[in-house]
XYZ file of C-alpha atoms in Angstrom:
296
model
C 97.192 -130.449 24.544
C 97.404 -126.815 23.785
C 95.189 -124.347 22.071
C 98.778 -122.910 20.672
C 100.020 -125.867 18.993
C 96.708 -126.510 17.384
C 96.389 -123.170 16.256
C 100.367 -123.402 15.080
C 99.070 -126.996 13.541
C 96.589 -125.293 11.214
C 98.570 -122.895 10.295
C 101.427 -124.706 9.063
C 99.069 -127.045 6.901
C 97.261 -123.905 5.523
C 100.523 -122.859 3.756
C 102.544 -125.906 3.504
C 105.190 -124.890 5.041
C 107.163 -124.017 8.186
C 108.780 -120.641 7.251
C 105.656 -119.090 6.044
C 103.004 -120.114 9.072
C 105.752 -118.359 10.912
C 105.184 -114.861 9.628
C 101.899 -115.286 9.479
C 101.784 -116.392 13.468
C 104.009 -113.576 14.116
C 106.835 -116.088 15.832
C 110.279 -117.730 15.196
C 110.079 -121.084 12.589
C 111.585 -122.604 15.780
C 108.738 -121.840 18.168
C 106.511 -123.892 15.254
C 108.248 -126.626 14.657
C 108.973 -127.418 18.473
C 104.936 -126.907 19.159
C 104.075 -129.375 16.693
C 107.066 -131.733 17.741
C 105.454 -132.168 21.422
C 101.942 -132.399 19.734
C 103.835 -135.655 17.415
C 104.828 -136.743 20.637
C 101.559 -136.948 22.672
C 100.352 -138.227 19.855
C 102.503 -140.946 19.035
C 102.339 -140.241 15.651
C 103.794 -138.575 11.974
C 101.349 -135.511 11.237
C 103.122 -133.526 9.325
C 105.860 -135.193 6.629
C 109.097 -132.650 6.183
C 111.558 -134.980 3.730
C 109.464 -132.930 1.323
C 110.144 -129.534 0.061
C 106.928 -128.298 1.627
C 105.025 -129.266 4.635
C 103.229 -132.609 3.383
C 100.510 -133.784 5.734
C 100.336 -137.755 6.425
C 97.619 -139.608 6.059
C 97.183 -139.554 10.284
C 97.925 -136.165 10.194
C 94.909 -135.558 7.826
C 92.833 -137.025 10.044
C 93.804 -134.664 12.815
C 93.430 -131.670 10.956
C 89.538 -131.984 10.630
C 89.341 -132.398 14.842
C 91.997 -129.385 15.396
C 90.247 -127.168 13.404
C 87.003 -128.444 15.330
C 88.428 -127.909 18.318
C 89.414 -124.307 16.975
C 86.485 -122.563 15.707
C 84.766 -124.565 18.742
C 86.838 -122.247 21.543
C 85.761 -119.429 18.770
C 81.720 -119.726 19.177
C 82.486 -120.401 22.481
C 83.956 -117.326 23.511
C 81.717 -114.782 20.804
C 79.237 -117.298 22.332
C 80.430 -115.534 26.076
C 80.954 -111.768 24.873
C 77.119 -111.569 24.963
C 77.184 -111.427 28.576
C 79.493 -108.150 27.893
C 76.938 -106.576 24.370
C 75.245 -104.886 26.798
C 77.672 -102.702 28.098
C 78.807 -101.303 24.374
C 77.777 -97.695 23.980
C 78.234 -94.002 23.885
C 77.151 -92.168 26.558
C 77.037 -88.446 26.000
C 76.822 -85.981 28.952
C 78.273 -82.148 29.530
C 80.032 -80.225 32.248
C 81.131 -76.994 33.709
C 84.526 -75.550 32.937
C 85.325 -75.776 37.036
C 84.022 -79.953 36.935
C 85.551 -80.629 33.839
C 89.023 -80.042 35.281
C 88.706 -80.762 39.063
C 86.580 -84.144 39.117
C 86.057 -85.588 35.956
C 89.766 -86.678 34.994
C 89.323 -88.876 38.304
C 86.146 -90.332 37.352
C 86.723 -90.953 34.149
C 89.562 -92.983 34.650
C 87.800 -94.468 37.069
C 85.047 -95.899 34.636
C 86.911 -96.367 32.016
C 88.812 -99.479 33.429
C 85.319 -100.635 35.094
C 83.828 -100.021 31.520
C 85.810 -100.246 29.082
C 83.440 -100.726 26.312
C 81.629 -98.037 27.042
C 82.831 -94.528 25.335
C 82.408 -91.489 27.406
C 81.783 -88.106 25.249
C 81.733 -85.089 26.902
C 81.413 -81.777 25.888
C 82.239 -78.532 27.864
C 79.585 -75.673 28.660
C 79.837 -72.324 29.768
C 77.986 -73.234 33.275
C 75.502 -75.070 34.717
C 72.656 -73.377 33.201
C 73.720 -74.610 29.161
C 74.975 -78.118 30.454
C 70.744 -78.301 32.667
C 69.446 -76.498 28.884
C 70.991 -79.022 26.813
C 69.992 -82.148 28.804
C 66.571 -80.605 28.735
C 66.382 -80.651 25.161
C 67.818 -84.263 24.544
C 71.006 -83.430 22.806
C 73.087 -84.447 26.338
C 72.151 -88.186 28.073
C 73.428 -86.590 31.665
C 74.779 -83.708 32.690
C 77.176 -82.542 35.594
C 75.330 -79.258 37.885
C 77.146 -77.018 40.791
C 74.061 -75.664 43.218
C 72.568 -74.428 45.584
C 72.042 -77.466 48.133
C 68.155 -78.384 47.730
C 65.416 -81.606 47.437
C 66.901 -83.001 44.035
C 63.744 -83.960 41.322
C 63.146 -87.385 40.439
C 65.626 -87.227 37.288
C 68.621 -85.739 39.241
C 71.379 -87.697 41.941
C 72.892 -85.536 44.428
C 76.499 -86.310 43.712
C 78.716 -84.749 46.586
C 78.512 -81.274 48.458
C 81.402 -78.936 49.187
C 81.912 -76.284 51.210
C 83.630 -73.140 49.668
C 86.192 -70.847 51.239
C 88.109 -67.273 51.101
C 91.243 -68.633 48.987
C 94.057 -65.164 49.141
C 97.533 -65.041 49.377
C 100.230 -66.456 51.654
C 101.135 -62.659 53.045
C 97.470 -61.509 52.911
C 95.990 -59.972 56.456
C 93.148 -62.702 56.314
C 95.392 -65.598 55.968
C 95.811 -65.893 59.074
C 92.110 -66.188 60.697
C 89.972 -68.780 61.291
C 86.992 -67.530 59.553
C 86.225 -65.150 57.073
C 82.703 -63.100 57.119
C 81.682 -61.756 53.963
C 81.739 -58.373 55.077
C 85.251 -58.133 55.595
C 85.730 -58.785 51.995
C 84.056 -55.364 50.693
C 87.427 -53.368 49.252
C 89.206 -56.715 48.194
C 89.424 -57.248 44.338
C 87.938 -60.640 43.422
C 87.982 -62.489 40.613
C 85.330 -65.012 40.037
C 84.172 -67.098 37.724
C 81.662 -65.171 34.655
C 78.228 -64.385 35.136
C 76.078 -67.198 35.616
C 77.715 -69.173 37.232
C 77.505 -70.888 40.677
C 80.173 -69.039 42.245
C 79.959 -65.932 40.494
C 75.967 -66.186 41.711
C 76.340 -66.136 45.139
C 79.271 -64.479 45.577
C 78.274 -61.666 44.332
C 74.509 -62.718 45.940
C 75.724 -63.042 49.600
C 77.939 -59.368 49.452
C 74.841 -58.053 48.199
C 73.564 -59.174 51.165
C 75.970 -57.403 53.569
C 75.569 -54.760 52.090
C 77.935 -53.717 48.929
C 78.354 -54.584 45.929
C 82.118 -56.606 44.965
C 84.790 -55.104 42.659
C 85.122 -57.574 40.104
C 89.175 -57.577 39.278
C 88.257 -59.942 36.611
C 86.205 -62.868 35.458
C 87.298 -66.325 34.298
C 85.922 -70.051 33.542
C 90.211 -71.288 33.615
C 90.600 -72.150 37.254
C 94.214 -72.063 37.074
C 95.182 -68.276 36.185
C 92.541 -67.665 39.025
C 94.245 -69.255 41.210
C 97.874 -68.109 40.042
C 97.081 -64.488 40.591
C 94.993 -64.686 44.004
C 98.154 -66.899 44.683
C 100.292 -63.504 43.986
C 98.496 -61.607 45.242
C 96.073 -59.637 42.627
C 93.029 -60.798 44.836
C 91.292 -62.863 46.894
C 88.166 -65.719 45.500
C 85.834 -67.589 46.643
C 86.840 -71.594 45.688
C 85.242 -74.647 46.251
C 87.256 -77.114 48.465
C 87.448 -79.094 45.865
C 88.943 -76.944 43.865
C 91.850 -75.990 46.089
C 92.371 -79.134 48.482
C 95.911 -79.867 47.127
C 97.297 -75.828 46.544
C 99.755 -74.708 48.281
C 100.522 -71.185 47.030
C 97.483 -69.890 48.864
C 95.929 -69.485 51.587
C 92.363 -71.974 51.957
C 89.817 -69.403 54.844
C 86.682 -70.936 56.050
C 83.892 -68.640 55.606
C 82.643 -67.399 59.648
C 78.435 -68.213 57.757
C 79.572 -71.114 55.604
C 78.550 -71.216 51.801
C 78.146 -74.762 49.867
C 77.913 -75.863 46.511
C 76.271 -79.422 45.581
C 76.958 -81.276 42.798
C 74.808 -82.935 40.853
C 73.851 -85.622 37.936
C 70.529 -84.443 35.556
C 69.521 -86.613 33.072
C 66.822 -86.166 30.242
C 63.480 -87.308 31.248
C 62.980 -89.053 27.762
C 65.792 -91.673 28.039
C 66.555 -94.258 26.274
C 66.981 -97.159 28.683
C 70.186 -98.520 26.743
C 72.234 -100.942 28.928
C 74.817 -98.568 28.779
C 73.244 -95.703 30.302
C 72.491 -98.216 32.785
C 75.513 -99.118 33.678
C 76.813 -95.196 33.188
C 74.043 -95.098 36.798
C 74.895 -97.516 38.560
C 78.271 -96.173 38.373
C 77.429 -92.871 39.476
C 75.069 -93.936 42.134
C 78.537 -95.818 43.799
C 80.504 -92.936 43.250
C 77.571 -90.392 44.607
C 77.716 -92.989 48.376
C 81.070 -92.786 48.519
C 82.034 -89.137 47.473
C 79.431 -87.637 50.270
C 81.442 -84.726 50.658
C 85.086 -83.080 49.523
């Protein structure tokens, strides 16, 4: 005896018509007829009188209908009861990202999380830079934020996800393309393509140049990394980008910096965040993510 047979039987009883029951169930009429005949053979009883225009229950069929309905109800009740073990996973997690993370790390992170916790909605907000992300987290507008900054000790409401070195990015024809490494001082006459002021990349690169004794000549500032990389590949200028942004690039050359520059990607959360099950699941996922992705 199968649940499908019971469902077909109950539906036929409700509509007193095989054709109408099949339409409601979304199956063919022969499938409904076959299922009920199989059920009758198993019980060795006639449940439905087919001699009349409308399907009529026999005495045995009326008695079995009570049991069939009770079984289906019990099955639904069992499903609902078991669902309570998943209900805590429902909810929305609000978090913000700077453009570089949104474009290069978020897609894979989102897909992995959605696969593991399909009932939790991730509401992502792209911010201008890490500073804006942090401000929104502090004000409680976001539950979580992902920041880019110099490596350092994390606060009690932060989790280091990964570290990535930054490399000099040049066209294949650039004189520095064949170097094993490049010093910042060697870039004094270059035209830089950077993220906008206030971002980690812009501030750290400008600071390094100033420490080397020159102010960088900035050709363009843009948050669109695709544009920046295309310009670099065509020889319009150079850039210094995290390796996680350029790891798959084939149209330009990546040269390690002689004096390494590293960015740390940090998850930050609001100190007064409500401890919902969805928040806990997200935290567990991010801790696991941090454990796996030590360095890109």
